[in-house]
Short mmCIF file of C-alpha atoms in Angstrom, two decimals:
data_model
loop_
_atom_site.label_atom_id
_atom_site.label_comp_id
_atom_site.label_asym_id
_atom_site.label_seq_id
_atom_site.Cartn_x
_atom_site.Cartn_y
_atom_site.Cartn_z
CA UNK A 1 -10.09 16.98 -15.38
CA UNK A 2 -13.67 17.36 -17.27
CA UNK A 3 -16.26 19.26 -15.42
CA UNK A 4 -18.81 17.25 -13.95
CA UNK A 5 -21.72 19.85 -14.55
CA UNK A 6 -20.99 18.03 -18.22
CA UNK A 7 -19.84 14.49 -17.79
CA UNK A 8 -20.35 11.98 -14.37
CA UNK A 9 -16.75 11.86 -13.31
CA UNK A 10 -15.82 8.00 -12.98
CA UNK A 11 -13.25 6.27 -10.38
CA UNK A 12 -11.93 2.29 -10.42
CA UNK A 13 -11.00 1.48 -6.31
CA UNK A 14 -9.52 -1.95 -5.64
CA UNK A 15 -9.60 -3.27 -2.28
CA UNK A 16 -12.70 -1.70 -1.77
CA UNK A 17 -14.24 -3.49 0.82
CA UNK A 18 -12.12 -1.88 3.65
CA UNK A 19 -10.12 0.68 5.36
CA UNK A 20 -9.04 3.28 2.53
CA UNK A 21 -10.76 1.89 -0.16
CA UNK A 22 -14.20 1.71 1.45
CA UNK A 23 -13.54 5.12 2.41
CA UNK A 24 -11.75 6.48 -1.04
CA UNK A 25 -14.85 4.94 -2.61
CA UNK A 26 -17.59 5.98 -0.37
CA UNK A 27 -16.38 9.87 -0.53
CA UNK A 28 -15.99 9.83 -3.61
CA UNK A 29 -19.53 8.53 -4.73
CA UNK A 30 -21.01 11.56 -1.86
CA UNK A 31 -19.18 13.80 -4.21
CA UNK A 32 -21.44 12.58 -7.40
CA UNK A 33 -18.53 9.57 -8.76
CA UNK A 34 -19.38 6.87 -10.22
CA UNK A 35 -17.13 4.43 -8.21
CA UNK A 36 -16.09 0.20 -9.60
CA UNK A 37 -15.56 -0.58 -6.08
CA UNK A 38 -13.22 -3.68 -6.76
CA UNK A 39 -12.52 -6.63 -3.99
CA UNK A 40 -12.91 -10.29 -3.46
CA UNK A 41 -15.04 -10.27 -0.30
CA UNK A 42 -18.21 -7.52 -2.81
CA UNK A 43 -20.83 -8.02 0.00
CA UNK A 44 -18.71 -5.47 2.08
CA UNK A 45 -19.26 -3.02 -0.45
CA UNK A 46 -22.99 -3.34 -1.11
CA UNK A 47 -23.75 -1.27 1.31
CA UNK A 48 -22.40 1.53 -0.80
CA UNK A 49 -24.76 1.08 -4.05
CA UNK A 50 -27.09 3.15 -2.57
CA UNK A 51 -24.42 6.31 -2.84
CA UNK A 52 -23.30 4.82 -6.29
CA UNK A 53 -20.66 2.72 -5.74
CA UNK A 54 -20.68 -0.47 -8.35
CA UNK A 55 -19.90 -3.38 -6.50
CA UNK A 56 -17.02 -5.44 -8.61
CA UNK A 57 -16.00 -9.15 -7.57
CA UNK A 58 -12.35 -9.27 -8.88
CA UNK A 59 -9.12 -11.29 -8.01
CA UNK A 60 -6.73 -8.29 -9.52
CA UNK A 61 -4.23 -10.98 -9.37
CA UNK A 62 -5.87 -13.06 -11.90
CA UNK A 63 -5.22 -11.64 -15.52
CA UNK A 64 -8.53 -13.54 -17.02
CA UNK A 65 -10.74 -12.00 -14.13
CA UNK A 66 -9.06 -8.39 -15.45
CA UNK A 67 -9.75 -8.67 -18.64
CA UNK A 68 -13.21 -10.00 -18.03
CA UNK A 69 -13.61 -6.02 -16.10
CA UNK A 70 -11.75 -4.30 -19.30
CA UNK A 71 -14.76 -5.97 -21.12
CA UNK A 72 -17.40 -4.41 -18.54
CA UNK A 73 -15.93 -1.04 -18.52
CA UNK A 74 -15.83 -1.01 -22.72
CA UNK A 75 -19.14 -1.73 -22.56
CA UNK A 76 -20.07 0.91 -19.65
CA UNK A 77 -17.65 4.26 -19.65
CA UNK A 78 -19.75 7.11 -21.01
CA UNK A 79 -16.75 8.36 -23.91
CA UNK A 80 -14.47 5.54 -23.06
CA UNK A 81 -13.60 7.66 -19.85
CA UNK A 82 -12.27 6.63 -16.80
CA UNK A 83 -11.14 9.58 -14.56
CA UNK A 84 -9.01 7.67 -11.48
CA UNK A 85 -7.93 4.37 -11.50
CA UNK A 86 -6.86 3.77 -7.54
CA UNK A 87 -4.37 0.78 -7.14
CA UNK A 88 -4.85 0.49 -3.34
CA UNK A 89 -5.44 -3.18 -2.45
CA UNK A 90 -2.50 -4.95 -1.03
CA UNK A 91 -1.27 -7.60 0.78
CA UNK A 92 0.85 -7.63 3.98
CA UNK A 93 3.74 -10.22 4.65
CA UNK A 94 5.41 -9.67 8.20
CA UNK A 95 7.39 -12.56 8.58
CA UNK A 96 11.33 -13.13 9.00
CA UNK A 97 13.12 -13.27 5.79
CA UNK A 98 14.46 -16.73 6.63
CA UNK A 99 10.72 -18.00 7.29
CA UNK A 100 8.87 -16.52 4.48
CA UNK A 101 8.04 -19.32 1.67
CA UNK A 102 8.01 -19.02 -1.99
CA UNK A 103 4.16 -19.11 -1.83
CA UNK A 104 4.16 -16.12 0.24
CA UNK A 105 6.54 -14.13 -1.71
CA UNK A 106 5.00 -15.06 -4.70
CA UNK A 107 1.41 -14.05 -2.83
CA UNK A 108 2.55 -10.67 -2.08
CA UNK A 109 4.42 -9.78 -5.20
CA UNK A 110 1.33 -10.61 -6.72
CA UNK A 111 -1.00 -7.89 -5.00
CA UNK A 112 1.03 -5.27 -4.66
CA UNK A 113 3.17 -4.90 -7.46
CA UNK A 114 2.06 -7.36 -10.35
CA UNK A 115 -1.37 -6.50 -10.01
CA UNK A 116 -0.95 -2.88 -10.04
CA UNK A 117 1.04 -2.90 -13.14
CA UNK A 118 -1.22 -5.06 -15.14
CA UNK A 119 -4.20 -3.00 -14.21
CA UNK A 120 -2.41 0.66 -14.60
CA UNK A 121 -1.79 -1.65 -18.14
CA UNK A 122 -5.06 -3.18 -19.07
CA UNK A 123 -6.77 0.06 -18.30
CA UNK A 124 -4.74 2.59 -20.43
CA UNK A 125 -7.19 3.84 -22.91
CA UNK A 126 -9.55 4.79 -20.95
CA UNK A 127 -7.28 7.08 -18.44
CA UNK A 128 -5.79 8.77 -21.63
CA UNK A 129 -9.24 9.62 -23.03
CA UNK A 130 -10.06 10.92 -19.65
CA UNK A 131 -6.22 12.34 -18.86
CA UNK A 132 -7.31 10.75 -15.73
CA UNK A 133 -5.22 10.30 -12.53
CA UNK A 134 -3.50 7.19 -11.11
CA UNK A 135 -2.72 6.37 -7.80
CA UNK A 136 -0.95 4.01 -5.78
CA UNK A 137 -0.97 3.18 -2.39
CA UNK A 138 2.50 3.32 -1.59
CA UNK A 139 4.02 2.86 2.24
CA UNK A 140 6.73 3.91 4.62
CA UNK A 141 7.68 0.71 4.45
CA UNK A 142 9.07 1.12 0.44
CA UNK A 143 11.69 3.94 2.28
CA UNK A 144 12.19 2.15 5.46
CA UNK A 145 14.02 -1.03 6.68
CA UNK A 146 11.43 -2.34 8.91
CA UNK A 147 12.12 -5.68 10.49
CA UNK A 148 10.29 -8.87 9.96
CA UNK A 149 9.03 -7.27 7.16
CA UNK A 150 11.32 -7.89 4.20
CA UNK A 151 8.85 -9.12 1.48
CA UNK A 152 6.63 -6.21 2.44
CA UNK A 153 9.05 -3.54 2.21
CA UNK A 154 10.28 -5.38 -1.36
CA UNK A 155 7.34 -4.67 -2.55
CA UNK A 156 6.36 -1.13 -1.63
CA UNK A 157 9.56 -0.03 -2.78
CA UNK A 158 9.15 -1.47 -6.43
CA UNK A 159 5.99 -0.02 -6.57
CA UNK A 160 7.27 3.46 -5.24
CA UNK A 161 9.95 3.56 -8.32
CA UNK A 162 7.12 1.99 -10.78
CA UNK A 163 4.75 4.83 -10.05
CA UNK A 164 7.76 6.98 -10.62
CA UNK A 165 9.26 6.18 -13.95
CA UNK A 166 5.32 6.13 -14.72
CA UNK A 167 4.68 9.56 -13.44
CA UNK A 168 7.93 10.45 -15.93
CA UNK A 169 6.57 8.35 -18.56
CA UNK A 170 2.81 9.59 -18.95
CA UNK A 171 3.29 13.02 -18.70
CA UNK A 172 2.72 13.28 -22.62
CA UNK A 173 -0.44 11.61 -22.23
CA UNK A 174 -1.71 14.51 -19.30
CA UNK A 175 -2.35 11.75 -17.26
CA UNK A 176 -1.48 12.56 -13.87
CA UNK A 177 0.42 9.39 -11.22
CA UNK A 178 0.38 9.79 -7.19
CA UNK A 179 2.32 7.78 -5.29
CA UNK A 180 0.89 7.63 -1.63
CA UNK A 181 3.42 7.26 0.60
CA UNK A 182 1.62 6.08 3.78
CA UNK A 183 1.98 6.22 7.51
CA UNK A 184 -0.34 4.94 10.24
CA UNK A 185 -3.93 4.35 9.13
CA UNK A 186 -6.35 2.34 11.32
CA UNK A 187 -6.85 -0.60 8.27
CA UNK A 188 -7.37 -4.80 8.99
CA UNK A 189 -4.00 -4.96 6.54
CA UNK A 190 -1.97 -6.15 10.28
CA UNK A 191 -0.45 -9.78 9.38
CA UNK A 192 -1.72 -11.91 12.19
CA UNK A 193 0.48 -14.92 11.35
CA UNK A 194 3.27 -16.27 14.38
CA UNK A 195 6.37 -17.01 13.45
CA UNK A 196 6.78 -20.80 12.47
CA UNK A 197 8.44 -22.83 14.84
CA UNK A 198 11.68 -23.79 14.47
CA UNK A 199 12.55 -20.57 13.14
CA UNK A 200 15.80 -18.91 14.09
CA UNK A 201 14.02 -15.91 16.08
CA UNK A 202 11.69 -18.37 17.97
CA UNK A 203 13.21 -17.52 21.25
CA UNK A 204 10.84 -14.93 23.68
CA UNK A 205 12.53 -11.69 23.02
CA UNK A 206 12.36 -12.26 19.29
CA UNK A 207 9.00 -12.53 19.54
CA UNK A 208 8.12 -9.97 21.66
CA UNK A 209 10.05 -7.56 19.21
CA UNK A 210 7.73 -9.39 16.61
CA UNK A 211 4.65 -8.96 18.33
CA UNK A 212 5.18 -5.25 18.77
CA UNK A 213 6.18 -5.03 15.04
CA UNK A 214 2.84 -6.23 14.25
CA UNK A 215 1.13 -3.69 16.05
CA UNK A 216 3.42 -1.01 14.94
CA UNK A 217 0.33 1.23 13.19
CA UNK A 218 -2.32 0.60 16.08
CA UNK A 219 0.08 2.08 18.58
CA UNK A 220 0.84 4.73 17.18
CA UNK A 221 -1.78 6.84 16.82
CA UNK A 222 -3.00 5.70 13.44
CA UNK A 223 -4.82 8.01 11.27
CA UNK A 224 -8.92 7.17 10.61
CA UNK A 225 -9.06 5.73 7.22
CA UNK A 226 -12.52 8.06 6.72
CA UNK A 227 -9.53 11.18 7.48
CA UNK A 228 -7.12 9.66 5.24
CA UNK A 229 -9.04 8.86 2.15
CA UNK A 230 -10.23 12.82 2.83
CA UNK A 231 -6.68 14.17 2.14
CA UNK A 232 -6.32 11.85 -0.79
CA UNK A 233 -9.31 12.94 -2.17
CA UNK A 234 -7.88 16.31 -1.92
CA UNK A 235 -4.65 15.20 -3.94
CA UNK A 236 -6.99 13.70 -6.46
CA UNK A 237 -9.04 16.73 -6.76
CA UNK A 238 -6.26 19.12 -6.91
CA UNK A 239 -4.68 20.49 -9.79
CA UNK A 240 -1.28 19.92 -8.47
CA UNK A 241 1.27 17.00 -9.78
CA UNK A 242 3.24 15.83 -7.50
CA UNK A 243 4.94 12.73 -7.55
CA UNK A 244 4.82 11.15 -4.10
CA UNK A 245 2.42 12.65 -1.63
CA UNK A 246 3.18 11.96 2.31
CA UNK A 247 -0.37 10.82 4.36
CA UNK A 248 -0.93 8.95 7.52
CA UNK A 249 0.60 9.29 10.89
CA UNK A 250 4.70 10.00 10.51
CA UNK A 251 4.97 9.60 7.18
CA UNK A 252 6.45 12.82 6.54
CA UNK A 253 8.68 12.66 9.44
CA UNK A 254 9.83 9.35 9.08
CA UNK A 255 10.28 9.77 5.21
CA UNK A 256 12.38 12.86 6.11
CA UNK A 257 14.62 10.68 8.74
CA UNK A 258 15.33 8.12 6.38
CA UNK A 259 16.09 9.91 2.73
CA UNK A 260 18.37 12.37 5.13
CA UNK A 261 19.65 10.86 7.62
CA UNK A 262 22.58 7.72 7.29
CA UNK A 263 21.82 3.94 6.79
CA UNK A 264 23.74 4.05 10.25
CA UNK A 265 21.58 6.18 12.29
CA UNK A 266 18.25 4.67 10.79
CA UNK A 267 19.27 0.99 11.65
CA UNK A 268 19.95 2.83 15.19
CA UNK A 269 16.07 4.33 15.09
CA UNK A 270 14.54 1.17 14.45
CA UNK A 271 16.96 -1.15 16.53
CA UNK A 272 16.14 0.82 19.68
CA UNK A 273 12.32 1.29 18.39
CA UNK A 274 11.75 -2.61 18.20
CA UNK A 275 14.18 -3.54 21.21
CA UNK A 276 16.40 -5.87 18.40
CA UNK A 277 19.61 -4.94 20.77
CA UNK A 278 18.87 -8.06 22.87
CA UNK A 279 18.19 -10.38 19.75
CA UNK A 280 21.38 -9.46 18.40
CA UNK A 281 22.72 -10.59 21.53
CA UNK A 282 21.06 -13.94 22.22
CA UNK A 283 22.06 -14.56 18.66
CA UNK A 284 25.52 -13.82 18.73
CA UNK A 285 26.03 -15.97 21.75
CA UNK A 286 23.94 -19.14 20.37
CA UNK A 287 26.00 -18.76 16.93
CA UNK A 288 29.37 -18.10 18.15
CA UNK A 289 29.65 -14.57 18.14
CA UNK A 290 30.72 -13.64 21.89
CA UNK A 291 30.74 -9.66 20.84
CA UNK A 292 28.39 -8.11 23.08
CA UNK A 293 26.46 -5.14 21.48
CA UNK A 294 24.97 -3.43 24.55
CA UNK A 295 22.12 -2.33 22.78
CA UNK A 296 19.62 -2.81 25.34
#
């Protein structure tokens, strides 16, 4: 990457205004970036102008309102050079697969994996004049079968395999792609919605099991999103190319579990880790199913 006794080295952040992306941004400006800090909610980020973080209002979902920050960085990149382009805002859907609507899908799809492409897209010239870096903020839940959280996982694991045939892809261009695989971090991403009523796991130990999926990250030791966006920063700075990088609490152990370890035993992990033995129960019994799985 250029030296920045010569040239201001420049990052775009989405979901800026929080967690990682406050943080990404924030270090990265105390290191001398120039940082687009990107959200809806830009009076969050304000309080980063004085360090040099640019405040950017942008729906990344709405192709007119990219475009519209094409046109500002045209009109702004010293060379036509943008150094990082961070895809980290995203959208959480913990719901069961039988509840979640079309909107919602549709919702979720649209942060974390249209979005990312169009931007990694609309933003192309000015990462190959740089040979910047891109990065995604990938999850566990792309690897693992987390319940209640369907959509989510969907999502996370098309943008795992995009950032991979990318990293493939631009490799001609010396543009560099990290996919983020990430554990625990103490963000607001937590869906706080209940499950509807009516649904089919609307019975108390079904939503116990879904209250404690909820707060999976929070209780378990969740890594600061100021420590986090530290070691990222580190990947970003390094010269190293790696294709998927492993931060946040257990992401490297639970990555390792599930890529080595059968289907079988990793539906036994997370049936014991969520208590789902006595759901299966309840719900064999009120459907007909009088097999009794004893996994209490």
């Amino acid at each position: 990457m250029p030296d920045l006794s010569t040239r201001q080295k420049v990052a775009v952040v989405t979901g800026a205004s929080s967690g990682i992306g406050f943080q990404v941004s924030k270090q990265l400006a105390q290191l001398g970036w120039k940082v687009y800090g990107c959200a809806r909610r830009v009076e969050l980020i304000k309080p980063l102008e004085q360090l040099g973080v640019v405040p950017i209002q942008l729906d990344i979902t709405s192709t007119e309102e990219v475009k519209k920050f094409k046109e500002l960085l045209q009109s702004q990149l010293p060379d036509g050079k943008l150094d990082v382009l961070y895809n980290n805002a995203g959208q959480s859907c913990t719901l069961p697969a039988f509840d979640v609507t079309d909107a919602q899908v549709e919702q979720c799809f649209a942060v974390n994996v249209f979005a990312p492409i169009r931007l990694t897209r609309e933003l192309q010239e000015f990462l190959i004049n740089a040979k910047g870096t891109i990065l995604f903020t990938g999850s566990l839940a792309g690897l693992a079968p987390f319940p209640f959280s369907s959509v989510y996982c969907s999502t996370k694991a098309a943008i795992h395999q995009f950032a991979r045939a990318l990293h493939l892809e631009l490799k001609g261009f010396g543009i560099r792609v990290i996919n983020v695989i990430t554990g625990g971090v103490a963000t607001d991403i937590a869906d706080k919605r209940p499950v509807p009523s009516g649904s089919k796991f609307d019975f108390p130990v079904a939503l116990q099991s879904f209250e404690n999926r909820k707060k999976m990250a929070e209780k378990n030791k969740p890594l600061s999103a100021e420590r986090y966006a530290k070691k990222v920063i580190g990947d970003i700075l390094s010269s190293r190319d790696p294709i998927d990088v492993y931060r946040g609490t257990y992401s490297t152990i639970l990555s390792t579990v599930v890529q080595y370890f059968p289907g079988w035993f990793v539906e036994f992990v997370l049936t014991v880790k969520f208590k789902l033995g006595p759901i299966f129960n309840y719900q064999r019994k009120k459907y007909g199913d009088d097999v009794d799985l004893h996994l209490e």
